[in-house]
Amino acid sequence: MKIDVLTLFPGMFSGPLDESIIKRARQQGLLELKIHNLRDYTQDRHKTVDDKPFGGGPGMLLKPGPIFEAVEDLATETTRVILLTPAGRKLNQAVVREMADCAHLLLVCGSYEGFDERVRSLADDELSIGDYVLTNGALPAMVIIDAVTRLLPGALGDDESALQESFSHGALEYPQYTRPASFRGMNVPEVLVSGHHAEIAKWRSEQAALRTKERRPDLLNAAMENEKALQKKD
Ligand code: 4FN
């Protein structure tokens, strides 16, 4: 899969995308990632990317010109152009799966107070990673790249892939422990060291359900919808 990113802050992308699973996916050629500086698509001597809003008001907006130039340069017929904005559809694992099915994503990051409204006409989709104020769209782009990359076939090792199964049920994880069995007076639950595999499985599914019900009832509803959708398929 190919992902292009358009941003005013390409430097923010070095580091996070050069580590771990994303690094490996890039080396394996599963992910072809390119970061583009919006300023490179300006035409004027001062490389202007922003301007004042018509009608007045505080702050600056990204001008449409450089973004149109960039999208026309980077996107083809089959590219999914995604605008990152707090006004977008809220990202969740279903949306991530949708994105991972695309051959080519172009992620357009906002800056200043946002985009000139006409930029919206370029986008196939608008996404938000959640409700909080950010300084620009670089971190949302990286969140999407991270979540999508781990779904690319071959991106995860065997152990990591096995783990993915539990996530896809939509519930929270059960409590987990590693050695030592006793740490600072806190002990691993007896059942986990018992060796009774059936008992352990039962305990884990109870704990996962309990924890999800107590802390994230919203996930429980989503998990039940998932289950229903899966049953309808066969
Ligand atoms: N943010 C809100 C309301 C109004 C503005 C903002 C805000 C970066 C360019 C957008 C934020 C959050 C999730 C992009 C927030 C995201 C952004 C995102 C983002 C600079 C303009 C801005 C939601 C709190 C009511 C700044 C809330 N996912 N404006 O953050 O780009 O993708």
mmCIF file of C-alpha atoms and ligand atoms in Angstrom:
data_model
loop_
_atom_site.group_PDB
_atom_site.id
_atom_site.type_symbol
_atom_site.label_atom_id
_atom_site.label_comp_id
_atom_site.label_asym_id
_atom_site.label_seq_id
_atom_site.Cartn_x
_atom_site.Cartn_y
_atom_site.Cartn_z
ATOM 1 C CA MET A 1 0.000 0.000 0.000
ATOM 2 C CA LYS A 2 1.098 3.540 -0.739
ATOM 3 C CA ILE A 3 0.523 6.478 1.635
ATOM 4 C CA ASP A 4 1.401 10.075 0.764
ATOM 5 C CA VAL A 5 1.161 12.803 3.404
ATOM 6 C CA LEU A 6 0.850 16.527 2.739
ATOM 7 C CA THR A 7 1.954 18.681 5.690
ATOM 8 C CA LEU A 8 3.625 21.959 6.649
ATOM 9 C CA PHE A 9 5.690 20.037 9.229
ATOM 10 C CA PRO A 10 7.451 17.124 7.509
ATOM 11 C CA GLY A 11 10.009 17.057 10.349
ATOM 12 C CA MET A 12 7.337 15.844 12.763
ATOM 13 C CA PHE A 13 7.188 12.573 10.818
ATOM 14 C CA SER A 14 10.817 11.563 11.292
ATOM 15 C CA GLY A 15 11.178 9.363 14.307
ATOM 16 C CA PRO A 16 7.729 7.849 14.909
ATOM 17 C CA LEU A 17 7.559 6.205 11.463
ATOM 18 C CA ASP A 18 11.181 4.975 11.563
ATOM 19 C CA GLU A 19 10.687 2.538 14.432
ATOM 20 C CA SER A 20 9.234 -0.850 15.172
ATOM 21 C CA ILE A 21 6.468 -2.378 13.020
ATOM 22 C CA ILE A 22 6.159 0.611 10.660
ATOM 23 C CA LYS A 23 9.915 0.618 10.053
ATOM 24 C CA ARG A 24 9.803 -3.093 9.247
ATOM 25 C CA ALA A 25 6.756 -2.728 6.955
ATOM 26 C CA ARG A 26 8.578 -0.006 5.025
ATOM 27 C CA GLN A 27 11.749 -2.086 4.725
ATOM 28 C CA GLN A 28 9.702 -5.074 3.498
ATOM 29 C CA GLY A 29 8.042 -2.863 0.879
ATOM 30 C CA LEU A 30 4.563 -3.477 2.349
ATOM 31 C CA LEU A 31 4.216 0.248 3.007
ATOM 32 C CA GLU A 32 5.499 2.916 0.640
ATOM 33 C CA LEU A 33 5.340 6.119 2.670
ATOM 34 C CA LYS A 34 6.238 9.593 1.401
ATOM 35 C CA ILE A 35 5.990 12.875 3.329
ATOM 36 C CA HIS A 36 5.517 16.029 1.221
ATOM 37 C CA ASN A 37 6.023 19.622 2.315
ATOM 38 C CA LEU A 38 3.022 21.783 1.320
ATOM 39 C CA ARG A 39 5.435 24.710 0.940
ATOM 40 C CA ASP A 40 7.033 22.939 -2.049
ATOM 41 C CA TYR A 41 3.774 23.457 -3.964
ATOM 42 C CA THR A 42 3.724 27.257 -3.635
ATOM 43 C CA GLN A 43 4.361 29.432 -6.700
ATOM 44 C CA ASP A 44 5.459 32.737 -5.132
ATOM 45 C CA ARG A 45 8.852 33.967 -3.959
ATOM 46 C CA HIS A 46 7.847 33.882 -0.279
ATOM 47 C CA LYS A 47 6.397 30.347 -0.478
ATOM 48 C CA THR A 48 3.093 31.544 0.994
ATOM 49 C CA VAL A 49 0.753 28.819 2.248
ATOM 50 C CA ASP A 50 -1.661 30.900 4.386
ATOM 51 C CA ASP A 51 -3.821 34.006 4.185
ATOM 52 C CA LYS A 52 -6.431 35.979 6.169
ATOM 53 C CA PRO A 53 -10.061 34.832 6.179
ATOM 54 C CA PHE A 54 -12.512 36.802 4.009
ATOM 55 C CA GLY A 55 -15.002 38.577 6.256
ATOM 56 C CA GLY A 56 -12.415 39.079 8.962
ATOM 57 C CA GLY A 57 -11.722 37.226 12.162
ATOM 58 C CA PRO A 58 -8.655 35.976 13.971
ATOM 59 C CA GLY A 59 -5.980 33.692 12.597
ATOM 60 C CA MET A 60 -4.963 32.465 9.186
ATOM 61 C CA LEU A 61 -6.192 29.763 6.779
ATOM 62 C CA LEU A 62 -4.356 27.456 4.404
ATOM 63 C CA LYS A 63 -4.725 28.887 0.893
ATOM 64 C CA PRO A 64 -6.429 26.589 -1.636
ATOM 65 C CA GLY A 65 -3.787 27.033 -4.392
ATOM 66 C CA PRO A 66 -0.854 25.020 -2.969
ATOM 67 C CA ILE A 67 -3.168 22.212 -1.741
ATOM 68 C CA PHE A 68 -4.864 21.903 -5.157
ATOM 69 C CA GLU A 69 -1.423 21.866 -6.857
ATOM 70 C CA ALA A 70 -0.192 19.149 -4.482
ATOM 71 C CA VAL A 71 -3.273 16.928 -4.723
ATOM 72 C CA GLU A 72 -3.293 17.246 -8.535
ATOM 73 C CA ASP A 73 0.385 16.198 -8.524
ATOM 74 C CA LEU A 74 0.122 13.319 -6.024
ATOM 75 C CA ALA A 75 -3.344 11.793 -6.564
ATOM 76 C CA THR A 76 -4.430 9.481 -9.375
ATOM 77 C CA GLU A 77 -7.900 8.092 -10.287
ATOM 78 C CA THR A 78 -7.645 5.444 -7.576
ATOM 79 C CA THR A 79 -6.267 7.597 -4.730
ATOM 80 C CA ARG A 80 -8.413 8.084 -1.628
ATOM 81 C CA VAL A 81 -7.844 11.723 -0.626
ATOM 82 C CA ILE A 82 -8.403 12.132 3.120
ATOM 83 C CA LEU A 83 -8.695 15.497 4.853
ATOM 84 C CA LEU A 84 -7.731 15.390 8.545
ATOM 85 C CA THR A 85 -10.068 17.688 10.424
ATOM 86 C CA PRO A 86 -12.010 17.798 13.705
ATOM 87 C CA ALA A 87 -15.125 18.008 11.498
ATOM 88 C CA GLY A 88 -14.416 14.557 10.003
ATOM 89 C CA ARG A 89 -15.888 11.100 10.666
ATOM 90 C CA LYS A 90 -14.520 9.775 13.950
ATOM 91 C CA LEU A 91 -11.776 7.190 13.453
ATOM 92 C CA ASN A 92 -12.423 3.703 14.837
ATOM 93 C CA GLN A 93 -11.189 0.215 13.964
ATOM 94 C CA ALA A 94 -13.899 -0.232 11.289
ATOM 95 C CA VAL A 95 -12.748 2.978 9.568
ATOM 96 C CA VAL A 96 -9.122 1.823 9.898
ATOM 97 C CA ARG A 97 -10.024 -1.460 8.131
ATOM 98 C CA GLU A 98 -11.722 0.551 5.381
ATOM 99 C CA MET A 99 -8.542 2.635 4.915
ATOM 100 C CA ALA A 100 -6.313 -0.465 4.945
ATOM 101 C CA ASP A 101 -8.280 -1.788 1.938
ATOM 102 C CA CYS A 102 -7.224 1.212 -0.169
ATOM 103 C CA ALA A 103 -4.245 0.897 -2.518
ATOM 104 C CA HIS A 104 -3.281 4.571 -2.188
ATOM 105 C CA LEU A 105 -4.086 7.114 0.548
ATOM 106 C CA LEU A 106 -3.263 10.815 0.408
ATOM 107 C CA LEU A 107 -3.516 12.315 3.901
ATOM 108 C CA VAL A 108 -3.890 16.109 3.936
ATOM 109 C CA CYS A 109 -2.986 17.721 7.286
ATOM 110 C CA GLY A 110 -4.410 21.042 8.449
ATOM 111 C CA SER A 111 -2.500 23.930 10.043
ATOM 112 C CA TYR A 112 -3.314 27.376 11.435
ATOM 113 C CA GLU A 113 -7.114 27.725 11.790
ATOM 114 C CA GLY A 114 -7.827 25.198 9.040
ATOM 115 C CA PHE A 115 -8.451 24.986 5.276
ATOM 116 C CA ASP A 116 -10.170 27.273 2.814
ATOM 117 C CA GLU A 117 -13.596 25.629 2.396
ATOM 118 C CA ARG A 118 -12.949 24.899 -1.311
ATOM 119 C CA VAL A 119 -10.271 22.353 -0.319
ATOM 120 C CA ARG A 120 -13.133 20.090 0.830
ATOM 121 C CA SER A 121 -14.071 19.525 -2.845
ATOM 122 C CA LEU A 122 -10.760 17.639 -3.293
ATOM 123 C CA ALA A 123 -11.456 15.150 -0.507
ATOM 124 C CA ASP A 124 -13.038 11.723 -0.785
ATOM 125 C CA ASP A 125 -13.338 11.586 2.980
ATOM 126 C CA GLU A 126 -12.763 13.685 6.112
ATOM 127 C CA LEU A 127 -11.512 11.973 9.256
ATOM 128 C CA SER A 128 -10.983 13.003 12.878
ATOM 129 C CA ILE A 129 -9.030 11.050 15.490
ATOM 130 C CA GLY A 130 -11.045 12.509 18.393
ATOM 131 C CA ASP A 131 -12.381 15.553 20.179
ATOM 132 C CA TYR A 132 -9.533 17.704 21.483
ATOM 133 C CA VAL A 133 -7.747 20.778 20.138
ATOM 134 C CA LEU A 134 -4.493 20.059 18.276
ATOM 135 C CA THR A 135 -1.914 22.380 16.722
ATOM 136 C CA ASN A 136 -1.944 20.647 13.306
ATOM 137 C CA GLY A 137 -2.940 17.426 11.541
ATOM 138 C CA ALA A 138 0.454 15.662 11.632
ATOM 139 C CA LEU A 139 -0.248 13.522 14.696
ATOM 140 C CA PRO A 140 -3.678 12.434 13.348
ATOM 141 C CA ALA A 141 -1.952 11.398 10.090
ATOM 142 C CA MET A 142 0.589 9.352 12.065
ATOM 143 C CA VAL A 143 -2.171 7.711 14.111
ATOM 144 C CA ILE A 144 -3.891 6.599 10.892
ATOM 145 C CA ILE A 145 -0.607 5.373 9.373
ATOM 146 C CA ASP A 146 0.144 3.349 12.519
ATOM 147 C CA ALA A 147 -3.327 1.777 12.763
ATOM 148 C CA VAL A 148 -3.487 0.985 9.018
ATOM 149 C CA THR A 149 0.048 -0.404 8.740
ATOM 150 C CA ARG A 150 -0.456 -3.129 11.339
ATOM 151 C CA LEU A 151 -3.403 -4.431 9.248
ATOM 152 C CA LEU A 152 -1.329 -4.845 6.076
ATOM 153 C CA PRO A 153 -0.863 -8.543 5.306
ATOM 154 C CA GLY A 154 2.590 -9.596 6.533
ATOM 155 C CA ALA A 155 3.195 -6.484 8.656
ATOM 156 C CA LEU A 156 2.839 -8.309 11.969
ATOM 157 C CA GLY A 157 4.920 -11.269 13.083
ATOM 158 C CA ASP A 158 3.163 -14.544 13.963
ATOM 159 C CA ASP A 159 2.880 -13.704 17.676
ATOM 160 C CA GLU A 160 1.587 -10.218 16.944
ATOM 161 C CA SER A 161 -0.961 -11.608 14.451
ATOM 162 C CA ALA A 162 -2.342 -14.055 17.019
ATOM 163 C CA LEU A 163 -2.903 -11.131 19.392
ATOM 164 C CA GLN A 164 -4.899 -9.297 16.766
ATOM 165 C CA GLU A 165 -7.676 -11.911 16.993
ATOM 166 C CA SER A 166 -8.627 -10.831 20.519
ATOM 167 C CA PHE A 167 -8.731 -7.144 19.576
ATOM 168 C CA SER A 168 -11.094 -7.861 16.705
ATOM 169 C CA HIS A 169 -13.765 -9.184 19.099
ATOM 170 C CA GLY A 170 -14.122 -5.584 20.247
ATOM 171 C CA ALA A 171 -13.748 -6.198 23.993
ATOM 172 C CA LEU A 172 -10.988 -5.031 26.319
ATOM 173 C CA GLU A 173 -8.180 -7.410 27.262
ATOM 174 C CA TYR A 174 -8.361 -9.562 30.396
ATOM 175 C CA PRO A 175 -5.787 -8.819 33.147
ATOM 176 C CA GLN A 176 -2.373 -10.219 32.238
ATOM 177 C CA TYR A 177 0.704 -11.052 34.305
ATOM 178 C CA THR A 178 4.274 -12.077 33.649
ATOM 179 C CA ARG A 179 7.044 -13.184 36.015
ATOM 180 C CA PRO A 180 7.667 -12.880 38.927
ATOM 181 C CA ALA A 181 4.551 -14.620 40.349
ATOM 182 C CA SER A 182 4.857 -12.465 43.454
ATOM 183 C CA PHE A 183 5.938 -8.825 43.108
ATOM 184 C CA ARG A 184 6.026 -6.332 45.994
ATOM 185 C CA GLY A 185 3.327 -8.264 47.801
ATOM 186 C CA MET A 186 1.042 -8.435 44.745
ATOM 187 C CA ASN A 187 0.336 -11.977 43.595
ATOM 188 C CA VAL A 188 -0.723 -13.453 40.266
ATOM 189 C CA PRO A 189 -4.288 -14.883 40.511
ATOM 190 C CA GLU A 190 -4.157 -18.553 41.518
ATOM 191 C CA VAL A 191 -6.091 -19.764 38.460
ATOM 192 C CA LEU A 192 -3.390 -18.512 36.060
ATOM 193 C CA VAL A 193 -0.654 -20.578 37.688
ATOM 194 C CA SER A 194 -2.956 -23.618 38.141
ATOM 195 C CA GLY A 195 -2.335 -25.128 34.705
ATOM 196 C CA HIS A 196 -6.105 -25.747 34.195
ATOM 197 C CA HIS A 197 -6.454 -24.509 30.628
ATOM 198 C CA ALA A 198 -10.262 -24.614 30.558
ATOM 199 C CA GLU A 199 -10.465 -22.740 33.883
ATOM 200 C CA ILE A 200 -7.989 -20.156 32.631
ATOM 201 C CA ALA A 201 -9.975 -19.565 29.428
ATOM 202 C CA LYS A 202 -13.204 -19.188 31.426
ATOM 203 C CA TRP A 203 -11.591 -16.746 33.894
ATOM 204 C CA ARG A 204 -10.139 -14.666 31.071
ATOM 205 C CA SER A 205 -13.385 -14.309 29.159
ATOM 206 C CA GLU A 206 -15.255 -13.412 32.378
ATOM 207 C CA GLN A 207 -12.630 -10.820 33.298
ATOM 208 C CA ALA A 208 -12.626 -9.320 29.800
ATOM 209 C CA ALA A 209 -16.438 -9.034 29.828
ATOM 210 C CA LEU A 210 -16.475 -7.564 33.357
ATOM 211 C CA ARG A 211 -13.790 -5.016 32.591
ATOM 212 C CA THR A 212 -15.437 -3.969 29.334
ATOM 213 C CA LYS A 213 -18.856 -3.632 31.024
ATOM 214 C CA GLU A 214 -17.416 -1.532 33.868
ATOM 215 C CA ARG A 215 -15.042 0.692 31.966
ATOM 216 C CA ARG A 216 -16.185 0.799 28.337
ATOM 217 C CA PRO A 217 -19.871 -0.178 28.006
ATOM 218 C CA ASP A 218 -19.810 1.637 24.656
ATOM 219 C CA LEU A 219 -17.384 -1.037 23.377
ATOM 220 C CA LEU A 220 -19.676 -3.814 24.600
ATOM 221 C CA ASN A 221 -22.514 -2.455 22.464
ATOM 222 C CA ALA A 222 -20.172 -2.140 19.495
ATOM 223 C CA ALA A 223 -18.900 -5.690 20.091
ATOM 224 C CA MET A 224 -22.461 -7.039 20.123
ATOM 225 C CA GLU A 225 -23.240 -5.200 16.863
ATOM 226 C CA ASN A 226 -20.066 -6.740 15.407
ATOM 227 C CA GLU A 227 -21.151 -10.198 16.519
ATOM 228 C CA LYS A 228 -24.611 -9.723 14.958
ATOM 229 C CA ALA A 229 -23.091 -8.485 11.702
ATOM 230 C CA LEU A 230 -20.813 -11.546 11.592
ATOM 231 C CA GLN A 231 -23.742 -13.932 12.227
ATOM 232 C CA LYS A 232 -25.805 -12.349 9.438
ATOM 233 C CA LYS A 233 -23.003 -13.104 6.967
ATOM 234 C CA ASP A 234 -23.356 -16.924 7.263
HETATM 235 N N1 4FN B 1 -7.173 20.439 14.551
HETATM 236 C C1 4FN B 1 -12.285 21.166 18.115
HETATM 237 C C2 4FN B 1 -13.066 22.225 17.628
HETATM 238 C C3 4FN B 1 -12.525 23.187 16.808
HETATM 239 C C4 4FN B 1 -11.174 23.105 16.436
HETATM 240 C C5 4FN B 1 -10.399 22.076 16.908
HETATM 241 C C6 4FN B 1 -8.964 21.949 16.528
HETATM 242 C C7 4FN B 1 -5.377 21.796 13.694
HETATM 243 C C8 4FN B 1 -5.858 23.225 11.697
HETATM 244 C C9 4FN B 1 -7.719 22.046 12.813
HETATM 245 C C10 4FN B 1 -8.037 18.099 15.867
HETATM 246 C C11 4FN B 1 -8.549 16.980 16.505
HETATM 247 C C12 4FN B 1 -8.634 15.785 15.842
HETATM 248 C C13 4FN B 1 -7.386 16.375 12.602
HETATM 249 C C14 4FN B 1 -10.947 21.100 17.716
HETATM 250 C C15 4FN B 1 -7.690 16.818 13.866
HETATM 251 C C16 4FN B 1 -7.603 18.047 14.548
HETATM 252 C C17 4FN B 1 -8.204 15.708 14.536
HETATM 253 C C18 4FN B 1 -7.075 19.267 13.870
HETATM 254 C C19 4FN B 1 -4.987 23.042 12.936
HETATM 255 C C20 4FN B 1 -7.305 23.291 12.097
HETATM 256 C C21 4FN B 1 -6.853 21.749 14.040
HETATM 257 C C22 4FN B 1 -12.856 18.754 18.321
HETATM 258 C C23 4FN B 1 -12.112 20.023 20.305
HETATM 259 C C24 4FN B 1 -14.317 20.420 19.353
HETATM 260 C C25 4FN B 1 -7.123 22.801 15.119
HETATM 261 C C26 4FN B 1 -12.883 20.108 19.030
HETATM 262 N N2 4FN B 1 -8.198 14.659 13.672
HETATM 263 N N3 4FN B 1 -8.501 22.822 15.570
HETATM 264 O O1 4FN B 1 -8.275 21.111 17.027
HETATM 265 O O2 4FN B 1 -6.615 19.209 12.757
HETATM 266 O O3 4FN B 1 -7.701 15.070 12.525
#
